[in-house]
PDB file of C-alpha atoms in Angstrom:
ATOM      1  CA  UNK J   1      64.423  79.059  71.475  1.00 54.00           C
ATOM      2  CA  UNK J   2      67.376  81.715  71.057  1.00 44.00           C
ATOM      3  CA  UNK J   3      68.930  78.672  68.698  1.00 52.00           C
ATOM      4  CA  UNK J   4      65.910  78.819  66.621  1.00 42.00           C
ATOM      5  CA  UNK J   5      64.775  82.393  66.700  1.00 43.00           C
ATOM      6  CA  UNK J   6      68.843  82.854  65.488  1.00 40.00           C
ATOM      7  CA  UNK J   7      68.657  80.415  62.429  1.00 43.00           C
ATOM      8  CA  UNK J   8      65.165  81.707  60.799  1.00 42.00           C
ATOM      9  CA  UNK J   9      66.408  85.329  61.134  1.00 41.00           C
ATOM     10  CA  UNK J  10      69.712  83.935  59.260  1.00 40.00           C
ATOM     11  CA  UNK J  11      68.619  82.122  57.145  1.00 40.00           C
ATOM     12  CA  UNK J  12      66.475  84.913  55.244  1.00 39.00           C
ATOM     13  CA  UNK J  13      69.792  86.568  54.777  1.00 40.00           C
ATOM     14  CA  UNK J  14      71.359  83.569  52.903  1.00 40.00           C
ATOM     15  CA  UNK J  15      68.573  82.538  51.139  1.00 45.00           C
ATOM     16  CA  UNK J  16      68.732  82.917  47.447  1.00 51.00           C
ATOM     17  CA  UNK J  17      65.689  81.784  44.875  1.00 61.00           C
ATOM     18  CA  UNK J  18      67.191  79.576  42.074  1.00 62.00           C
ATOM     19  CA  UNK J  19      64.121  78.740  41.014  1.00 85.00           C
ATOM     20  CA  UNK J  20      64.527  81.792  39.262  1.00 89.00           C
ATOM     21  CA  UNK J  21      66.884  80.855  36.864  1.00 93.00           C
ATOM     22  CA  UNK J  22      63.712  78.625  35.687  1.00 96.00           C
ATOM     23  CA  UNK J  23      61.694  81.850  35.069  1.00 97.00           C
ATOM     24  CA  UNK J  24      64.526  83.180  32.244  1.00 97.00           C
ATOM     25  CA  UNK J  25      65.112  81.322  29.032  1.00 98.00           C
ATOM     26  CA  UNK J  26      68.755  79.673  29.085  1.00 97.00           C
ATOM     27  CA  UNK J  27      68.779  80.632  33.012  1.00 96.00           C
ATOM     28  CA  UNK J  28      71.112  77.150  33.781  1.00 95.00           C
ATOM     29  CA  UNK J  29      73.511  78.698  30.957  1.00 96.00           C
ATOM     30  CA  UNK J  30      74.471  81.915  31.758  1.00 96.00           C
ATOM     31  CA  UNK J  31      78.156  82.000  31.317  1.00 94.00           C
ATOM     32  CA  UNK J  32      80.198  84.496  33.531  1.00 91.00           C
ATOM     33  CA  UNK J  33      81.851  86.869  30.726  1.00 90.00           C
ATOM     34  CA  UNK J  34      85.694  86.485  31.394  1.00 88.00           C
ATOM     35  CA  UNK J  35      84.832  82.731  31.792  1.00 88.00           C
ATOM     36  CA  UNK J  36      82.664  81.283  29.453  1.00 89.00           C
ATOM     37  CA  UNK J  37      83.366  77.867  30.328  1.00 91.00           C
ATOM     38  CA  UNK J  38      81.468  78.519  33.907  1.00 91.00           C
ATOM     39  CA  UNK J  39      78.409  79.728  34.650  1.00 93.00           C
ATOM     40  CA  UNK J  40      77.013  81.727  36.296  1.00 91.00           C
ATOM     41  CA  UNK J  41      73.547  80.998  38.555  1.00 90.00           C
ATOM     42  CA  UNK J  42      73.014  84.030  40.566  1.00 91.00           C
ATOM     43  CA  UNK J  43      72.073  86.171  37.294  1.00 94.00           C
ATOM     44  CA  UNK J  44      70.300  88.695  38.494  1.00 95.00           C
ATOM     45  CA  UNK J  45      72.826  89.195  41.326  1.00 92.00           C
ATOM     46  CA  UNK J  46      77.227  90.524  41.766  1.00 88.00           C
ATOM     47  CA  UNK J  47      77.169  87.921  43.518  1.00 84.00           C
ATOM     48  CA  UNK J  48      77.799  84.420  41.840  1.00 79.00           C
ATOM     49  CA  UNK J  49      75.251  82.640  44.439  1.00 79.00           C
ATOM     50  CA  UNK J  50      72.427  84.976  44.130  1.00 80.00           C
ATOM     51  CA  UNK J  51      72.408  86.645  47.143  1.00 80.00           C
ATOM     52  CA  UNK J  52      73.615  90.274  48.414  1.00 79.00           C
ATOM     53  CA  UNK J  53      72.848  93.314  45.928  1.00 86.00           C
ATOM     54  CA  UNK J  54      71.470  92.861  42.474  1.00 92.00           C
ATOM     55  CA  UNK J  55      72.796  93.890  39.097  1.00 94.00           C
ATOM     56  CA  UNK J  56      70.439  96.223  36.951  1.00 96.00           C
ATOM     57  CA  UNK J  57      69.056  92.861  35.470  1.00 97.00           C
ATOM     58  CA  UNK J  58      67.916  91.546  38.816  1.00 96.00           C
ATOM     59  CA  UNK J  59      66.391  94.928  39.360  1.00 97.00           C
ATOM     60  CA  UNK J  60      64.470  94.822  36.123  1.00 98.00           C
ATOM     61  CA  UNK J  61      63.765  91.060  36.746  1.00 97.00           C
ATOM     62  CA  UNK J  62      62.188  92.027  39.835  1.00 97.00           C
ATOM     63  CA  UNK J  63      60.481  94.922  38.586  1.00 98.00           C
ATOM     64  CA  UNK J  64      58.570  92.747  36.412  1.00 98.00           C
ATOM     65  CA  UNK J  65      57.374  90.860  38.966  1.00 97.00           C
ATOM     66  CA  UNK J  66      60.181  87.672  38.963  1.00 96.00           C
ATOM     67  CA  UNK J  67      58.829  86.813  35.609  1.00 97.00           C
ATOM     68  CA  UNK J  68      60.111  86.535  31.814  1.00 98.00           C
ATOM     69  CA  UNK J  69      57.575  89.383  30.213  1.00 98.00           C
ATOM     70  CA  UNK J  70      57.954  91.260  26.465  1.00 98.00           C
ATOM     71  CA  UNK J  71      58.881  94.424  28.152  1.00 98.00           C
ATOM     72  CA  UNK J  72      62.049  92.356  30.461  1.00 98.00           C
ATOM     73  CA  UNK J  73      63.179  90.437  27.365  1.00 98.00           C
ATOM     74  CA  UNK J  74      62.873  93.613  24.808  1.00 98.00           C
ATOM     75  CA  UNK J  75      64.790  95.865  27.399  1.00 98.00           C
ATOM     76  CA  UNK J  76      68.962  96.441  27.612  1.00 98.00           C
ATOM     77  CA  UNK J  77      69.419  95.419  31.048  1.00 97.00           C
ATOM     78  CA  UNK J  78      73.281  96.732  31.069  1.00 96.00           C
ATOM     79  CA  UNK J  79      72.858  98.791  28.221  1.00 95.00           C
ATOM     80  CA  UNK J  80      75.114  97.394  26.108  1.00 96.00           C
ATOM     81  CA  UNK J  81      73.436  97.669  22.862  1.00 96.00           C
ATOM     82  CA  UNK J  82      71.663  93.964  22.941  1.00 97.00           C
ATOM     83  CA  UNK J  83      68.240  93.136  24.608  1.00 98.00           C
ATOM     84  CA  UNK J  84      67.994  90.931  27.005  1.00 98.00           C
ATOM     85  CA  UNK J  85      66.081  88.367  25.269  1.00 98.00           C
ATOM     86  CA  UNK J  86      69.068  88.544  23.026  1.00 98.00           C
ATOM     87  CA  UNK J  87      71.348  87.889  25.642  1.00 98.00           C
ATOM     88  CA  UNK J  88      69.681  84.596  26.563  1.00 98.00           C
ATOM     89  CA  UNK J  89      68.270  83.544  23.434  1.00 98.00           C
ATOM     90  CA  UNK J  90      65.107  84.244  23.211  1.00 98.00           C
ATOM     91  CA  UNK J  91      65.077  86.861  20.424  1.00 98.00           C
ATOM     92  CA  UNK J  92      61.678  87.272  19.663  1.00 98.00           C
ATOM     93  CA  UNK J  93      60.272  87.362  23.235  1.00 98.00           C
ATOM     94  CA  UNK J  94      58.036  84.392  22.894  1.00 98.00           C
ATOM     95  CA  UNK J  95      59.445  82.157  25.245  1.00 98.00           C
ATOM     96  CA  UNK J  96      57.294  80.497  27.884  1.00 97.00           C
ATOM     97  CA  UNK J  97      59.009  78.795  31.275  1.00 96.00           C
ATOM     98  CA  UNK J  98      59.192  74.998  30.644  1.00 93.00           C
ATOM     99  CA  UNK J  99      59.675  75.734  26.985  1.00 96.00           C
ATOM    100  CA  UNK J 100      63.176  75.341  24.836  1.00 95.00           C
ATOM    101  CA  UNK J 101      64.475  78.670  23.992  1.00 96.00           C
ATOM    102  CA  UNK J 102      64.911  79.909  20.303  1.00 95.00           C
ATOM    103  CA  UNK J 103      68.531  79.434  20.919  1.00 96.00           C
ATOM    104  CA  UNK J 104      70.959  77.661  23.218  1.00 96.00           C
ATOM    105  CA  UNK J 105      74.088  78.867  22.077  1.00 95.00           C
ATOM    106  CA  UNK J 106      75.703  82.345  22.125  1.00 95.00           C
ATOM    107  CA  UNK J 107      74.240  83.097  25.806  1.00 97.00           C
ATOM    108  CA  UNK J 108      75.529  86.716  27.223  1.00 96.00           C
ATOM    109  CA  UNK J 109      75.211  87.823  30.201  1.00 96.00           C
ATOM    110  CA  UNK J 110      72.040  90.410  30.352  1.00 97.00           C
ATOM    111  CA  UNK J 111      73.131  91.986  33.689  1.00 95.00           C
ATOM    112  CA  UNK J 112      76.564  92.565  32.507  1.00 94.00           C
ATOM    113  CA  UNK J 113      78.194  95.097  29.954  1.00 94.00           C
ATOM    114  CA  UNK J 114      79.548  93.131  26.933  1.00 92.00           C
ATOM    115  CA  UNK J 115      82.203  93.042  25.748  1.00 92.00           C
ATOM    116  CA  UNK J 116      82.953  93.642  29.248  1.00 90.00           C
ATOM    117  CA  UNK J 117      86.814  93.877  28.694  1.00 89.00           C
ATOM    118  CA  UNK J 118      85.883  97.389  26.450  1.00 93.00           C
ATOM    119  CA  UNK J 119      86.445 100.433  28.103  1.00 93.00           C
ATOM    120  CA  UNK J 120      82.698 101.803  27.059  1.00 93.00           C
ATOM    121  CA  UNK J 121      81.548  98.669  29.812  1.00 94.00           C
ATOM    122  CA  UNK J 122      84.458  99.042  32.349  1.00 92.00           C
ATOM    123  CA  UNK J 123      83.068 102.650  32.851  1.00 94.00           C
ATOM    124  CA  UNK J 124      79.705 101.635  33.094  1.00 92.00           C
ATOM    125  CA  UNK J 125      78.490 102.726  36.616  1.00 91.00           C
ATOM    126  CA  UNK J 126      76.701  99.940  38.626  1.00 90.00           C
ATOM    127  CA  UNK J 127      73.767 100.224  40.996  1.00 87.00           C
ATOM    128  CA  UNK J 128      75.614  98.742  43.810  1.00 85.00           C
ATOM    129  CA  UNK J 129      76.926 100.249  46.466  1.00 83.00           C
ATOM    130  CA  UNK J 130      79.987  97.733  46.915  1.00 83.00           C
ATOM    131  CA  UNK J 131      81.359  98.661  43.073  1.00 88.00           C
ATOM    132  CA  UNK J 132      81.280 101.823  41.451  1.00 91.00           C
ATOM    133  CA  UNK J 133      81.930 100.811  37.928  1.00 93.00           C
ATOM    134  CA  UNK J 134      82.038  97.428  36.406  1.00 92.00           C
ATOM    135  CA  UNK J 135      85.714  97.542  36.097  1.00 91.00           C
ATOM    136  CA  UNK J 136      85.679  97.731  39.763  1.00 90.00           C
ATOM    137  CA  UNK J 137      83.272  94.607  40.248  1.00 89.00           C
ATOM    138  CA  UNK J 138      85.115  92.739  36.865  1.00 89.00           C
ATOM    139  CA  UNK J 139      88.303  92.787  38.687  1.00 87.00           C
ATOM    140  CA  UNK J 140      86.636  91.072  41.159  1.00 86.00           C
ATOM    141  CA  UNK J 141      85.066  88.191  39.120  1.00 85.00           C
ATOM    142  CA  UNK J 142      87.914  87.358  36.382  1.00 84.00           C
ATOM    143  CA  UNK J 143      91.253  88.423  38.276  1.00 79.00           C
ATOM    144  CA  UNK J 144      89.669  87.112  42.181  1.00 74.00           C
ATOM    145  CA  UNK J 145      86.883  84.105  42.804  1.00 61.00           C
ATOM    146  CA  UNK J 146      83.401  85.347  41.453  1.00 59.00           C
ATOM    147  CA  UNK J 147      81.750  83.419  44.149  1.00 59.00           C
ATOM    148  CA  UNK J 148      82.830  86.326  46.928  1.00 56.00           C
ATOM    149  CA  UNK J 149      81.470  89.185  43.930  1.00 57.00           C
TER     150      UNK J 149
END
């Protein structure tokens, strides 16, 4: 019973939802920024699985009830001067789960400053108590392993 009662109470720790890369358009192509070649399927997390704290994306994403809406693809996420529906090409916010997006190539990151080598995003401050600024968390992801972000 201890066995058990250990393993559900662990397992909603390490459980992330990547069914909710199906909710956002181009959600299986999210590059990570200093590694385009990858990508990235926790996107509205640090961390590259999804789980632990959220980037302001994930926090918007949430706000809006874990769904793609007008208001989530129309806002800047990490304020970098490009709307999120932008960022994962869906620039005119009519994109439907299921669907093809308006665009499949050119995919930024919405949850993370870009160019995010600029000094403008390495001073953005994060909502994250593990990194202060995304220079702290970006030297994390492109010098270290992004899957421990």
């Amino acid at each position: 019973m201890l066995r058990l009662t250990l393993a559900v109470a662990l397992l909603g720790c390490v459980t992330a939802f990547p069914n909710f890369r199906d909710e956002i358009p181009n959600g299986h192509n999210v590059p990570i920024p200093c590694k385009p070649t990858e990508k990235w399927p926790g996107v509205g997390h640090f961390n590259f699985y999804g789980t632990r704290a959220q980037n302001q994306f994930g926090l918007d994403f949430k706000a809006a009830g874990n769904k793609w809406t007008k208001e989530l693809c129309q806002k800047d996420s990490d304020n970098d001067g490009v709307t999120n529906g932008n960022e994962l090409g869906d620039p005119d916010c009519i994109w439907t789960p299921g669907k093809e997006p308006t665009r499949r190539d050119q995919i930024t990151h919405p949850g993370i400053c870009d160019p995010w080598y600029s000094p403008t995003c390495f001073s953005t401050v994060l909502p994250s108590q593990l990194y202060k600024t995304q220079e702290d968390w970006m030297r994390v992801v492109c010098i270290g392993d992004p899957r421990i972000a």
